[in-house]
């Protein structure tokens, strides 16, 4: 997967393979610094909002929790 920034990201062109590569990087957590991992995490999160069907099996990486606003 080519490295994307949030500004360059065109979610409609991403494939399941792209998402799997992104998820693998997050799972391996072998980044040279914390900011690289955070960047990938934000990308996965942005994709989850726009195309949730692509990240359904990787939601555990986002650590999203349901909450009650009441």
PQR file of N, CA, C, O and H, with PARSE charges and radii, in Angstrom:
ATOM      1  N   UNK A   1       0.847  -1.177   0.000 -0.4000 1.5000
ATOM      2  CA  UNK A   1       0.000   0.000   0.000 -0.0000 2.0000
ATOM      3  C   UNK A   1       0.882   1.227   0.000  0.5500 1.7000
ATOM      4  O   UNK A   1       1.815   1.333   0.797 -0.5500 1.4000
ATOM      5  N   UNK A   2       0.598   2.122  -0.864 -0.4000 1.5000
ATOM      6  CA  UNK A   2       1.306   3.390  -0.894 -0.0000 2.0000
ATOM      7  C   UNK A   2       0.936   4.189   0.339  0.5500 1.7000
ATOM      8  O   UNK A   2      -0.219   4.184   0.764 -0.5500 1.4000
ATOM      9  H   UNK A   2      -0.160   2.035  -1.511  0.4000 1.0000
ATOM     10  N   UNK A   3       1.895   4.867   0.905 -0.4000 1.5000
ATOM     11  CA  UNK A   3       1.620   5.686   2.079 -0.0000 2.0000
ATOM     12  C   UNK A   3       0.736   6.859   1.685  0.5500 1.7000
ATOM     13  O   UNK A   3       1.055   7.602   0.757 -0.5500 1.4000
ATOM     14  H   UNK A   3       2.834   4.872   0.559  0.4000 1.0000
ATOM     15  N   UNK A   4      -0.351   7.019   2.380 -0.4000 1.5000
ATOM     16  CA  UNK A   4      -1.282   8.112   2.132 -0.0000 2.0000
ATOM     17  C   UNK A   4      -1.257   9.053   3.318  0.5500 1.7000
ATOM     18  O   UNK A   4      -0.949   8.652   4.440 -0.5500 1.4000
ATOM     19  H   UNK A   4      -0.610   6.415   3.134  0.4000 1.0000
ATOM     20  N   UNK A   5      -1.578  10.289   3.062 -0.4000 1.5000
ATOM     21  CA  UNK A   5      -1.861  11.194   4.163 -0.0000 2.0000
ATOM     22  C   UNK A   5      -3.361  11.413   4.153  0.5500 1.7000
ATOM     23  O   UNK A   5      -4.019  11.130   3.152 -0.5500 1.4000
ATOM     24  H   UNK A   5      -1.828  10.614   2.150  0.4000 1.0000
ATOM     25  N   UNK A   6      -3.904  11.904   5.232 -0.4000 1.5000
ATOM     26  CA  UNK A   6      -5.344  12.110   5.291 -0.0000 2.0000
ATOM     27  C   UNK A   6      -5.823  13.038   4.187  0.5500 1.7000
ATOM     28  O   UNK A   6      -6.923  12.858   3.664 -0.5500 1.4000
ATOM     29  H   UNK A   6      -3.370  12.134   6.045  0.4000 1.0000
ATOM     30  N   UNK A   7      -5.020  14.024   3.825 -0.4000 1.5000
ATOM     31  CA  UNK A   7      -5.411  14.956   2.776 -0.0000 2.0000
ATOM     32  C   UNK A   7      -5.422  14.324   1.396  0.5500 1.7000
ATOM     33  O   UNK A   7      -6.187  14.755   0.532 -0.5500 1.4000
ATOM     34  H   UNK A   7      -4.126  14.171   4.249  0.4000 1.0000
ATOM     35  N   UNK A   8      -4.592  13.313   1.167 -0.4000 1.5000
ATOM     36  CA  UNK A   8      -4.500  12.656  -0.132 -0.0000 2.0000
ATOM     37  C   UNK A   8      -5.429  11.459  -0.251  0.5500 1.7000
ATOM     38  O   UNK A   8      -5.624  10.946  -1.352 -0.5500 1.4000
ATOM     39  H   UNK A   8      -3.972  12.963   1.869  0.4000 1.0000
ATOM     40  N   UNK A   9      -5.996  11.012   0.830 -0.4000 1.5000
ATOM     41  CA  UNK A   9      -6.736   9.768   0.863 -0.0000 2.0000
ATOM     42  C   UNK A   9      -8.007   9.836   0.025  0.5500 1.7000
ATOM     43  O   UNK A   9      -8.872  10.678   0.262 -0.5500 1.4000
ATOM     44  H   UNK A   9      -5.838  11.429   1.725  0.4000 1.0000
ATOM     45  N   UNK A  10      -8.112   8.943  -0.958 -0.4000 1.5000
ATOM     46  CA  UNK A  10      -9.322   8.779  -1.740 -0.0000 2.0000
ATOM     47  C   UNK A  10      -9.843   7.388  -1.401  0.5500 1.7000
ATOM     48  O   UNK A  10      -9.456   6.395  -2.016 -0.5500 1.4000
ATOM     49  H   UNK A  10      -7.409   8.258  -1.151  0.4000 1.0000
ATOM     50  N   UNK A  11     -10.706   7.342  -0.432 -0.4000 1.5000
ATOM     51  CA  UNK A  11     -11.171   6.080   0.119 -0.0000 2.0000
ATOM     52  C   UNK A  11     -11.870   5.226  -0.927  0.5500 1.7000
ATOM     53  O   UNK A  11     -11.833   3.999  -0.839 -0.5500 1.4000
ATOM     54  H   UNK A  11     -11.020   8.149   0.067  0.4000 1.0000
ATOM     55  N   UNK A  12     -12.493   5.834  -1.898 -0.4000 1.5000
ATOM     56  CA  UNK A  12     -13.224   5.068  -2.908 -0.0000 2.0000
ATOM     57  C   UNK A  12     -12.309   4.214  -3.775  0.5500 1.7000
ATOM     58  O   UNK A  12     -12.776   3.273  -4.417 -0.5500 1.4000
ATOM     59  H   UNK A  12     -12.523   6.831  -1.970  0.4000 1.0000
ATOM     60  N   UNK A  13     -11.017   4.524  -3.807 -0.4000 1.5000
ATOM     61  CA  UNK A  13     -10.092   3.748  -4.639 -0.0000 2.0000
ATOM     62  C   UNK A  13      -9.372   2.655  -3.862  0.5500 1.7000
ATOM     63  O   UNK A  13      -8.657   1.851  -4.460 -0.5500 1.4000
ATOM     64  H   UNK A  13     -10.639   5.289  -3.286  0.4000 1.0000
ATOM     65  N   UNK A  14      -9.543   2.605  -2.552 -0.4000 1.5000
ATOM     66  CA  UNK A  14      -8.859   1.601  -1.741 -0.0000 2.0000
ATOM     67  C   UNK A  14      -9.501   0.230  -1.913  0.5500 1.7000
ATOM     68  O   UNK A  14     -10.713   0.114  -2.096 -0.5500 1.4000
ATOM     69  H   UNK A  14     -10.124   3.258  -2.066  0.4000 1.0000
ATOM     70  N   UNK A  15      -8.681  -0.788  -1.852 -0.4000 1.5000
ATOM     71  CA  UNK A  15      -9.158  -2.159  -1.984 -0.0000 2.0000
ATOM     72  C   UNK A  15      -9.021  -2.888  -0.653  0.5500 1.7000
ATOM     73  O   UNK A  15      -8.418  -2.378   0.291 -0.5500 1.4000
ATOM     74  H   UNK A  15      -7.697  -0.694  -1.704  0.4000 1.0000
ATOM     75  N   UNK A  16      -9.584  -4.078  -0.593 -0.4000 1.5000
ATOM     76  CA  UNK A  16      -9.462  -4.890   0.614 -0.0000 2.0000
ATOM     77  C   UNK A  16      -7.999  -5.220   0.886  0.5500 1.7000
ATOM     78  O   UNK A  16      -7.594  -5.322   2.044 -0.5500 1.4000
ATOM     79  H   UNK A  16     -10.074  -4.493  -1.360  0.4000 1.0000
ATOM     80  N   UNK A  17      -7.208  -5.387  -0.161 -0.4000 1.5000
ATOM     81  CA  UNK A  17      -5.781  -5.665  -0.009 -0.0000 2.0000
ATOM     82  C   UNK A  17      -5.069  -4.487   0.641  0.5500 1.7000
ATOM     83  O   UNK A  17      -4.215  -4.680   1.507 -0.5500 1.4000
ATOM     84  H   UNK A  17      -7.537  -5.304  -1.102  0.4000 1.0000
ATOM     85  N   UNK A  18      -5.412  -3.271   0.230 -0.4000 1.5000
ATOM     86  CA  UNK A  18      -4.824  -2.074   0.834 -0.0000 2.0000
ATOM     87  C   UNK A  18      -5.111  -2.022   2.331  0.5500 1.7000
ATOM     88  O   UNK A  18      -4.231  -1.720   3.136 -0.5500 1.4000
ATOM     89  H   UNK A  18      -6.105  -3.115  -0.474  0.4000 1.0000
ATOM     90  N   UNK A  19      -6.352  -2.321   2.685 -0.4000 1.5000
ATOM     91  CA  UNK A  19      -6.754  -2.272   4.091 -0.0000 2.0000
ATOM     92  C   UNK A  19      -6.052  -3.377   4.878  0.5500 1.7000
ATOM     93  O   UNK A  19      -5.637  -3.160   6.017 -0.5500 1.4000
ATOM     94  H   UNK A  19      -7.067  -2.567   2.031  0.4000 1.0000
ATOM     95  N   UNK A  20      -5.919  -4.554   4.277 -0.4000 1.5000
ATOM     96  CA  UNK A  20      -5.231  -5.665   4.955 -0.0000 2.0000
ATOM     97  C   UNK A  20      -3.774  -5.307   5.222  0.5500 1.7000
ATOM     98  O   UNK A  20      -3.248  -5.633   6.286 -0.5500 1.4000
ATOM     99  H   UNK A  20      -6.257  -4.730   3.352  0.4000 1.0000
ATOM    100  N   UNK A  21      -3.113  -4.641   4.276 -0.4000 1.5000
ATOM    101  CA  UNK A  21      -1.722  -4.222   4.474 -0.0000 2.0000
ATOM    102  C   UNK A  21      -1.614  -3.191   5.593  0.5500 1.7000
ATOM    103  O   UNK A  21      -0.700  -3.248   6.415 -0.5500 1.4000
ATOM    104  H   UNK A  21      -3.541  -4.376   3.412  0.4000 1.0000
ATOM    105  N   UNK A  22      -2.543  -2.261   5.616 -0.4000 1.5000
ATOM    106  CA  UNK A  22      -2.570  -1.252   6.671 -0.0000 2.0000
ATOM    107  C   UNK A  22      -2.778  -1.921   8.031  0.5500 1.7000
ATOM    108  O   UNK A  22      -2.087  -1.597   8.997 -0.5500 1.4000
ATOM    109  H   UNK A  22      -3.285  -2.215   4.947  0.4000 1.0000
ATOM    110  N   UNK A  23      -3.722  -2.844   8.101 -0.4000 1.5000
ATOM    111  CA  UNK A  23      -4.004  -3.548   9.358 -0.0000 2.0000
ATOM    112  C   UNK A  23      -2.805  -4.382   9.799  0.5500 1.7000
ATOM    113  O   UNK A  23      -2.511  -4.456  10.992 -0.5500 1.4000
ATOM    114  H   UNK A  23      -4.283  -3.106   7.317  0.4000 1.0000
ATOM    115  N   UNK A  24      -2.122  -5.000   8.864 -0.4000 1.5000
ATOM    116  CA  UNK A  24      -0.946  -5.797   9.204 -0.0000 2.0000
ATOM    117  C   UNK A  24       0.139  -4.926   9.823  0.5500 1.7000
ATOM    118  O   UNK A  24       0.772  -5.314  10.805 -0.5500 1.4000
ATOM    119  H   UNK A  24      -2.361  -4.939   7.895  0.4000 1.0000
ATOM    120  N   UNK A  25       0.349  -3.749   9.244 -0.4000 1.5000
ATOM    121  CA  UNK A  25       1.338  -2.826   9.829 -0.0000 2.0000
ATOM    122  C   UNK A  25       0.956  -2.461  11.252  0.5500 1.7000
ATOM    123  O   UNK A  25       1.806  -2.416  12.141 -0.5500 1.4000
ATOM    124  H   UNK A  25      -0.166  -3.434   8.447  0.4000 1.0000
ATOM    125  N   UNK A  26      -0.337  -2.198  11.466 -0.4000 1.5000
ATOM    126  CA  UNK A  26      -0.792  -1.839  12.811 -0.0000 2.0000
ATOM    127  C   UNK A  26      -0.635  -3.014  13.773  0.5500 1.7000
ATOM    128  O   UNK A  26      -0.239  -2.822  14.922 -0.5500 1.4000
ATOM    129  H   UNK A  26      -1.029  -2.235  10.744  0.4000 1.0000
ATOM    130  N   UNK A  27      -0.938  -4.210  13.322 -0.4000 1.5000
ATOM    131  CA  UNK A  27      -0.801  -5.385  14.175 -0.0000 2.0000
ATOM    132  C   UNK A  27       0.652  -5.658  14.541  0.5500 1.7000
ATOM    133  O   UNK A  27       0.948  -6.015  15.681 -0.5500 1.4000
ATOM    134  H   UNK A  27      -1.260  -4.366  12.388  0.4000 1.0000
ATOM    135  N   UNK A  28       1.551  -5.492  13.591 -0.4000 1.5000
ATOM    136  CA  UNK A  28       2.962  -5.756  13.847 -0.0000 2.0000
ATOM    137  C   UNK A  28       3.581  -4.691  14.736  0.5500 1.7000
ATOM    138  O   UNK A  28       4.514  -4.976  15.488 -0.5500 1.4000
ATOM    139  H   UNK A  28       1.311  -5.201  12.665  0.4000 1.0000
ATOM    140  N   UNK A  29       3.080  -3.486  14.661 -0.4000 1.5000
ATOM    141  CA  UNK A  29       3.522  -2.376  15.504 -0.0000 2.0000
ATOM    142  C   UNK A  29       5.046  -2.248  15.509  0.5500 1.7000
ATOM    143  O   UNK A  29       5.662  -2.111  16.566 -0.5500 1.4000
ATOM    144  H   UNK A  29       2.322  -3.255  14.051  0.4000 1.0000
ATOM    145  N   UNK A  30       5.646  -2.293  14.320 -0.4000 1.5000
ATOM    146  CA  UNK A  30       7.107  -2.208  14.192 -0.0000 2.0000
ATOM    147  C   UNK A  30       7.508  -0.856  13.597  0.5500 1.7000
ATOM    148  O   UNK A  30       8.363  -0.786  12.715 -0.5500 1.4000
ATOM    149  H   UNK A  30       5.146  -2.404  13.461  0.4000 1.0000
ATOM    150  N   UNK A  31       6.899   0.179  14.074 -0.4000 1.5000
ATOM    151  CA  UNK A  31       7.163   1.525  13.568 -0.0000 2.0000
ATOM    152  C   UNK A  31       8.444   2.078  14.186  0.5500 1.7000
ATOM    153  O   UNK A  31       8.822   1.705  15.297 -0.5500 1.4000
ATOM    154  H   UNK A  31       6.204   0.122  14.790  0.4000 1.0000
ATOM    155  N   UNK A  32       9.103   2.965  13.457 -0.4000 1.5000
ATOM    156  CA  UNK A  32      10.332   3.565  13.979 -0.0000 2.0000
ATOM    157  C   UNK A  32      10.028   4.639  15.017  0.5500 1.7000
ATOM    158  O   UNK A  32      10.871   4.958  15.855 -0.5500 1.4000
ATOM    159  H   UNK A  32       8.796   3.267  12.555  0.4000 1.0000
ATOM    160  N   UNK A  33       8.813   5.198  14.957 -0.4000 1.5000
ATOM    161  CA  UNK A  33       8.401   6.141  15.993 -0.0000 2.0000
ATOM    162  C   UNK A  33       6.889   6.062  16.169  0.5500 1.7000
ATOM    163  O   UNK A  33       6.183   5.517  15.321 -0.5500 1.4000
ATOM    164  H   UNK A  33       8.128   4.939  14.276  0.4000 1.0000
ATOM    165  N   UNK A  34       6.414   6.597  17.248 -0.4000 1.5000
ATOM    166  CA  UNK A  34       4.993   6.505  17.583 -0.0000 2.0000
ATOM    167  C   UNK A  34       4.111   7.248  16.592  0.5500 1.7000
ATOM    168  O   UNK A  34       2.951   6.880  16.405 -0.5500 1.4000
ATOM    169  H   UNK A  34       6.987   7.040  17.937  0.4000 1.0000
ATOM    170  N   UNK A  35       4.635   8.275  15.961 -0.4000 1.5000
ATOM    171  CA  UNK A  35       3.829   9.074  15.051 -0.0000 2.0000
ATOM    172  C   UNK A  35       3.456   8.314  13.779  0.5500 1.7000
ATOM    173  O   UNK A  35       2.389   8.550  13.213 -0.5500 1.4000
ATOM    174  H   UNK A  35       5.578   8.573  16.113  0.4000 1.0000
ATOM    175  N   UNK A  36       4.314   7.412  13.326 -0.4000 1.5000
ATOM    176  CA  UNK A  36       3.990   6.602  12.150 -0.0000 2.0000
ATOM    177  C   UNK A  36       2.814   5.680  12.443  0.5500 1.7000
ATOM    178  O   UNK A  36       1.911   5.539  11.617 -0.5500 1.4000
ATOM    179  H   UNK A  36       5.181   7.220  13.786  0.4000 1.0000
ATOM    180  N   UNK A  37       2.821   5.057  13.605 -0.4000 1.5000
ATOM    181  CA  UNK A  37       1.716   4.195  14.002 -0.0000 2.0000
ATOM    182  C   UNK A  37       0.430   4.968  14.172  0.5500 1.7000
ATOM    183  O   UNK A  37      -0.640   4.506  13.776 -0.5500 1.4000
ATOM    184  H   UNK A  37       3.554   5.171  14.276  0.4000 1.0000
ATOM    185  N   UNK A  38       0.533   6.137  14.757 -0.4000 1.5000
ATOM    186  CA  UNK A  38      -0.637   6.983  14.942 -0.0000 2.0000
ATOM    187  C   UNK A  38      -1.209   7.422  13.601  0.5500 1.7000
ATOM    188  O   UNK A  38      -2.426   7.508  13.443 -0.5500 1.4000
ATOM    189  H   UNK A  38       1.402   6.512  15.079  0.4000 1.0000
ATOM    190  N   UNK A  39      -0.348   7.696  12.646 -0.4000 1.5000
ATOM    191  CA  UNK A  39      -0.802   8.085  11.306 -0.0000 2.0000
ATOM    192  C   UNK A  39      -1.608   6.945  10.665  0.5500 1.7000
ATOM    193  O   UNK A  39      -2.678   7.179  10.103 -0.5500 1.4000
ATOM    194  H   UNK A  39       0.642   7.626  12.774  0.4000 1.0000
ATOM    195  N   UNK A  40      -1.090   5.716  10.751 -0.4000 1.5000
ATOM    196  CA  UNK A  40      -1.822   4.568  10.205 -0.0000 2.0000
ATOM    197  C   UNK A  40      -3.138   4.364  10.939  0.5500 1.7000
ATOM    198  O   UNK A  40      -4.149   4.035  10.319 -0.5500 1.4000
ATOM    199  H   UNK A  40      -0.221   5.526  11.208  0.4000 1.0000
ATOM    200  N   UNK A  41      -3.134   4.555  12.254 -0.4000 1.5000
ATOM    201  CA  UNK A  41      -4.360   4.401  13.034 -0.0000 2.0000
ATOM    202  C   UNK A  41      -5.416   5.406  12.582  0.5500 1.7000
ATOM    203  O   UNK A  41      -6.588   5.059  12.433 -0.5500 1.4000
ATOM    204  H   UNK A  41      -2.313   4.822  12.758  0.4000 1.0000
ATOM    205  N   UNK A  42      -4.996   6.650  12.366 -0.4000 1.5000
ATOM    206  CA  UNK A  42      -5.927   7.678  11.898 -0.0000 2.0000
ATOM    207  C   UNK A  42      -6.447   7.368  10.495  0.5500 1.7000
ATOM    208  O   UNK A  42      -7.609   7.638  10.192 -0.5500 1.4000
ATOM    209  H   UNK A  42      -4.044   6.931  12.487  0.4000 1.0000
ATOM    210  N   UNK A  43      -5.602   6.807   9.646 -0.4000 1.5000
ATOM    211  CA  UNK A  43      -6.050   6.407   8.309 -0.0000 2.0000
ATOM    212  C   UNK A  43      -7.120   5.330   8.401  0.5500 1.7000
ATOM    213  O   UNK A  43      -8.155   5.426   7.742 -0.5500 1.4000
ATOM    214  H   UNK A  43      -4.658   6.587   9.892  0.4000 1.0000
ATOM    215  N   UNK A  44      -6.880   4.310   9.211 -0.4000 1.5000
ATOM    216  CA  UNK A  44      -7.856   3.241   9.358 -0.0000 2.0000
ATOM    217  C   UNK A  44      -9.162   3.790   9.919  0.5500 1.7000
ATOM    218  O   UNK A  44     -10.245   3.379   9.500 -0.5500 1.4000
ATOM    219  H   UNK A  44      -6.039   4.233   9.746  0.4000 1.0000
ATOM    220  N   UNK A  45      -9.061   4.693  10.841 -0.4000 1.5000
ATOM    221  CA  UNK A  45     -10.258   5.306  11.439 -0.0000 2.0000
ATOM    222  C   UNK A  45     -11.035   6.117  10.400  0.5500 1.7000
ATOM    223  O   UNK A  45     -12.263   6.044  10.353 -0.5500 1.4000
ATOM    224  H   UNK A  45      -8.182   5.027  11.181  0.4000 1.0000
ATOM    225  N   UNK A  46     -10.336   6.882   9.577 -0.4000 1.5000
ATOM    226  CA  UNK A  46     -10.992   7.672   8.526 -0.0000 2.0000
ATOM    227  C   UNK A  46     -11.687   6.754   7.524  0.5500 1.7000
ATOM    228  O   UNK A  46     -12.793   7.045   7.068 -0.5500 1.4000
ATOM    229  H   UNK A  46      -9.339   6.942   9.616  0.4000 1.0000
ATOM    230  N   UNK A  47     -11.043   5.667   7.191 -0.4000 1.5000
ATOM    231  CA  UNK A  47     -11.638   4.701   6.266 -0.0000 2.0000
ATOM    232  C   UNK A  47     -12.876   4.073   6.889  0.5500 1.7000
ATOM    233  O   UNK A  47     -13.871   3.847   6.200 -0.5500 1.4000
ATOM    234  H   UNK A  47     -10.145   5.431   7.562  0.4000 1.0000
ATOM    235  N   UNK A  48     -12.823   3.789   8.191 -0.4000 1.5000
ATOM    236  CA  UNK A  48     -13.954   3.176   8.887 -0.0000 2.0000
ATOM    237  C   UNK A  48     -15.191   4.051   8.843  0.5500 1.7000
ATOM    238  O   UNK A  48     -16.307   3.534   8.788 -0.5500 1.4000
ATOM    239  H   UNK A  48     -12.015   3.972   8.751  0.4000 1.0000
ATOM    240  N   UNK A  49     -15.021   5.347   8.867 -0.4000 1.5000
ATOM    241  CA  UNK A  49     -16.163   6.253   8.809 -0.0000 2.0000
ATOM    242  C   UNK A  49     -16.737   6.348   7.402  0.5500 1.7000
ATOM    243  O   UNK A  49     -17.945   6.517   7.240 -0.5500 1.4000
ATOM    244  H   UNK A  49     -14.115   5.766   8.912  0.4000 1.0000
ATOM    245  N   UNK A  50     -15.893   6.244   6.389 -0.4000 1.5000
ATOM    246  CA  UNK A  50     -16.350   6.415   5.020 -0.0000 2.0000
ATOM    247  C   UNK A  50     -16.749   5.111   4.341  0.5500 1.7000
ATOM    248  O   UNK A  50     -17.683   5.083   3.540 -0.5500 1.4000
ATOM    249  H   UNK A  50     -14.912   6.106   6.521  0.4000 1.0000
ATOM    250  N   UNK A  51     -16.041   4.033   4.663 -0.4000 1.5000
ATOM    251  CA  UNK A  51     -16.345   2.731   4.060 -0.0000 2.0000
ATOM    252  C   UNK A  51     -16.227   1.639   5.121  0.5500 1.7000
ATOM    253  O   UNK A  51     -15.279   0.854   5.109 -0.5500 1.4000
ATOM    254  H   UNK A  51     -15.282   4.056   5.313  0.4000 1.0000
ATOM    255  N   UNK A  52     -17.181   1.593   6.025 -0.4000 1.5000
ATOM    256  CA  UNK A  52     -17.099   0.657   7.156 -0.0000 2.0000
ATOM    257  C   UNK A  52     -17.006  -0.806   6.732  0.5500 1.7000
ATOM    258  O   UNK A  52     -16.456  -1.623   7.471 -0.5500 1.4000
ATOM    259  H   UNK A  52     -17.951   2.230   6.035  0.4000 1.0000
ATOM    260  N   UNK A  53     -17.525  -1.147   5.578 -0.4000 1.5000
ATOM    261  CA  UNK A  53     -17.472  -2.541   5.136 -0.0000 2.0000
ATOM    262  C   UNK A  53     -16.039  -3.017   4.903  0.5500 1.7000
ATOM    263  O   UNK A  53     -15.765  -4.214   4.986 -0.5500 1.4000
ATOM    264  H   UNK A  53     -17.972  -0.483   4.978  0.4000 1.0000
ATOM    265  N   UNK A  54     -15.131  -2.095   4.613 -0.4000 1.5000
ATOM    266  CA  UNK A  54     -13.734  -2.462   4.382 -0.0000 2.0000
ATOM    267  C   UNK A  54     -12.977  -2.769   5.670  0.5500 1.7000
ATOM    268  O   UNK A  54     -12.035  -3.561   5.657 -0.5500 1.4000
ATOM    269  H   UNK A  54     -15.354  -1.122   4.545  0.4000 1.0000
ATOM    270  N   UNK A  55     -13.368  -2.166   6.754 -0.4000 1.5000
ATOM    271  CA  UNK A  55     -12.612  -2.319   8.004 -0.0000 2.0000
ATOM    272  C   UNK A  55     -13.341  -3.134   9.062  0.5500 1.7000
ATOM    273  O   UNK A  55     -12.886  -3.231  10.202 -0.5500 1.4000
ATOM    274  H   UNK A  55     -14.133  -1.522   6.764  0.4000 1.0000
ATOM    275  N   UNK A  56     -14.462  -3.714   8.685 -0.4000 1.5000
ATOM    276  CA  UNK A  56     -15.271  -4.462   9.641 -0.0000 2.0000
ATOM    277  C   UNK A  56     -14.455  -5.473  10.439  0.5500 1.7000
ATOM    278  O   UNK A  56     -14.606  -5.568  11.657 -0.5500 1.4000
ATOM    279  H   UNK A  56     -14.832  -3.635   7.759  0.4000 1.0000
ATOM    280  N   UNK A  57     -13.600  -6.219   9.768 -0.4000 1.5000
ATOM    281  CA  UNK A  57     -12.832  -7.259  10.462 -0.0000 2.0000
ATOM    282  C   UNK A  57     -11.628  -6.708  11.231  0.5500 1.7000
ATOM    283  O   UNK A  57     -10.942  -7.460  11.923 -0.5500 1.4000
ATOM    284  H   UNK A  57     -13.477  -6.141   8.778  0.4000 1.0000
ATOM    285  N   UNK A  58     -11.368  -5.407  11.116 -0.4000 1.5000
ATOM    286  CA  UNK A  58     -10.221  -4.803  11.801 -0.0000 2.0000
ATOM    287  C   UNK A  58     -10.638  -3.776  12.861  0.5500 1.7000
ATOM    288  O   UNK A  58      -9.804  -3.007  13.339 -0.5500 1.4000
ATOM    289  H   UNK A  58     -11.925  -4.796  10.553  0.4000 1.0000
ATOM    290  N   UNK A  59     -11.896  -3.762  13.221 -0.4000 1.5000
ATOM    291  CA  UNK A  59     -12.379  -2.783  14.200 -0.0000 2.0000
ATOM    292  C   UNK A  59     -11.670  -2.908  15.546  0.5500 1.7000
ATOM    293  O   UNK A  59     -11.545  -1.922  16.272 -0.5500 1.4000
ATOM    294  H   UNK A  59     -12.574  -4.387  12.832  0.4000 1.0000
ATOM    295  N   UNK A  60     -11.209  -4.100  15.882 -0.4000 1.5000
ATOM    296  CA  UNK A  60     -10.505  -4.287  17.152 -0.0000 2.0000
ATOM    297  C   UNK A  60      -9.238  -3.432  17.213  0.5500 1.7000
ATOM    298  O   UNK A  60      -8.776  -3.095  18.302 -0.5500 1.4000
ATOM    299  H   UNK A  60     -11.311  -4.901  15.293  0.4000 1.0000
ATOM    300  N   UNK A  61      -8.675  -3.081  16.060 -0.4000 1.5000
ATOM    301  CA  UNK A  61      -7.481  -2.233  16.035 -0.0000 2.0000
ATOM    302  C   UNK A  61      -7.798  -0.784  16.397  0.5500 1.7000
ATOM    303  O   UNK A  61      -6.923  -0.034  16.828 -0.5500 1.4000
ATOM    304  H   UNK A  61      -9.051  -3.355  15.175  0.4000 1.0000
ATOM    305  N   UNK A  62      -9.050  -0.408  16.218 -0.4000 1.5000
ATOM    306  CA  UNK A  62      -9.443   0.974  16.508 -0.0000 2.0000
ATOM    307  C   UNK A  62      -9.839   1.169  17.958  0.5500 1.7000
ATOM    308  O   UNK A  62      -9.873   2.302  18.438 -0.5500 1.4000
ATOM    309  H   UNK A  62      -9.761  -1.018  15.868  0.4000 1.0000
ATOM    310  N   UNK A  63     -10.138   0.095  18.664 -0.4000 1.5000
ATOM    311  CA  UNK A  63     -10.482   0.169  20.074 -0.0000 2.0000
ATOM    312  C   UNK A  63     -11.622   1.146  20.315  0.5500 1.7000
ATOM    313  O   UNK A  63     -11.580   1.952  21.245 -0.5500 1.4000
ATOM    314  H   UNK A  63     -10.111  -0.825  18.275  0.4000 1.0000
ATOM    315  N   UNK A  64     -12.643   1.065  19.464 -0.4000 1.5000
ATOM    316  CA  UNK A  64     -13.805   1.925  19.606 -0.0000 2.0000
ATOM    317  C   UNK A  64     -14.755   1.316  20.637  0.5500 1.7000
ATOM    318  O   UNK A  64     -14.998   0.109  20.638 -0.5500 1.4000
ATOM    319  H   UNK A  64     -12.676   0.410  18.708  0.4000 1.0000
ATOM    320  N   UNK A  65     -15.276   2.150  21.493 -0.4000 1.5000
ATOM    321  CA  UNK A  65     -16.204   1.687  22.508 -0.0000 2.0000
ATOM    322  C   UNK A  65     -17.517   2.425  22.389  0.5500 1.7000
ATOM    323  O   UNK A  65     -17.556   3.630  22.143 -0.5500 1.4000
ATOM    324  H   UNK A  65     -15.079   3.130  21.492  0.4000 1.0000
ATOM    325  N   UNK A  66     -18.582   1.685  22.567 -0.4000 1.5000
ATOM    326  CA  UNK A  66     -19.899   2.317  22.572 -0.0000 2.0000
ATOM    327  C   UNK A  66     -20.052   3.092  23.880  0.5500 1.7000
ATOM    328  O   UNK A  66     -19.544   2.683  24.924 -0.5500 1.4000
ATOM    329  H   UNK A  66     -18.550   0.705  22.767  0.4000 1.0000
ATOM    330  N   UNK A  67     -20.748   4.195  23.803 -0.4000 1.5000
ATOM    331  CA  UNK A  67     -20.961   4.972  25.015 -0.0000 2.0000
ATOM    332  C   UNK A  67     -22.373   5.537  25.017  0.5500 1.7000
ATOM    333  O   UNK A  67     -23.014   5.668  23.974 -0.5500 1.4000
ATOM    334  H   UNK A  67     -21.161   4.527  22.955  0.4000 1.0000
ATOM    335  N   UNK A  68     -22.825   5.859  26.179 -0.4000 1.5000
ATOM    336  CA  UNK A  68     -24.164   6.381  26.362 -0.0000 2.0000
ATOM    337  C   UNK A  68     -24.040   7.865  26.660  0.5500 1.7000
ATOM    338  O   UNK A  68     -23.388   8.262  27.625 -0.5500 1.4000
ATOM    339  H   UNK A  68     -22.305   5.753  27.027  0.4000 1.0000
ATOM    340  N   UNK A  69     -24.669   8.680  25.826 -0.4000 1.5000
ATOM    341  CA  UNK A  69     -24.576  10.137  25.990 -0.0000 2.0000
ATOM    342  C   UNK A  69     -25.568  10.675  27.004  0.5500 1.7000
ATOM    343  O   UNK A  69     -25.527  11.862  27.326 -0.5500 1.4000
ATOM    344  H   UNK A  69     -25.199   8.358  25.041  0.4000 1.0000
ATOM    345  N   UNK A  70     -26.454   9.838  27.515 -0.4000 1.5000
ATOM    346  CA  UNK A  70     -27.457  10.361  28.430 -0.0000 2.0000
ATOM    347  C   UNK A  70     -26.940  10.563  29.832  0.5500 1.7000
ATOM    348  O   UNK A  70     -27.686  11.001  30.708 -0.5500 1.4000
ATOM    349  H   UNK A  70     -26.486   8.873  27.253  0.4000 1.0000
TER
END
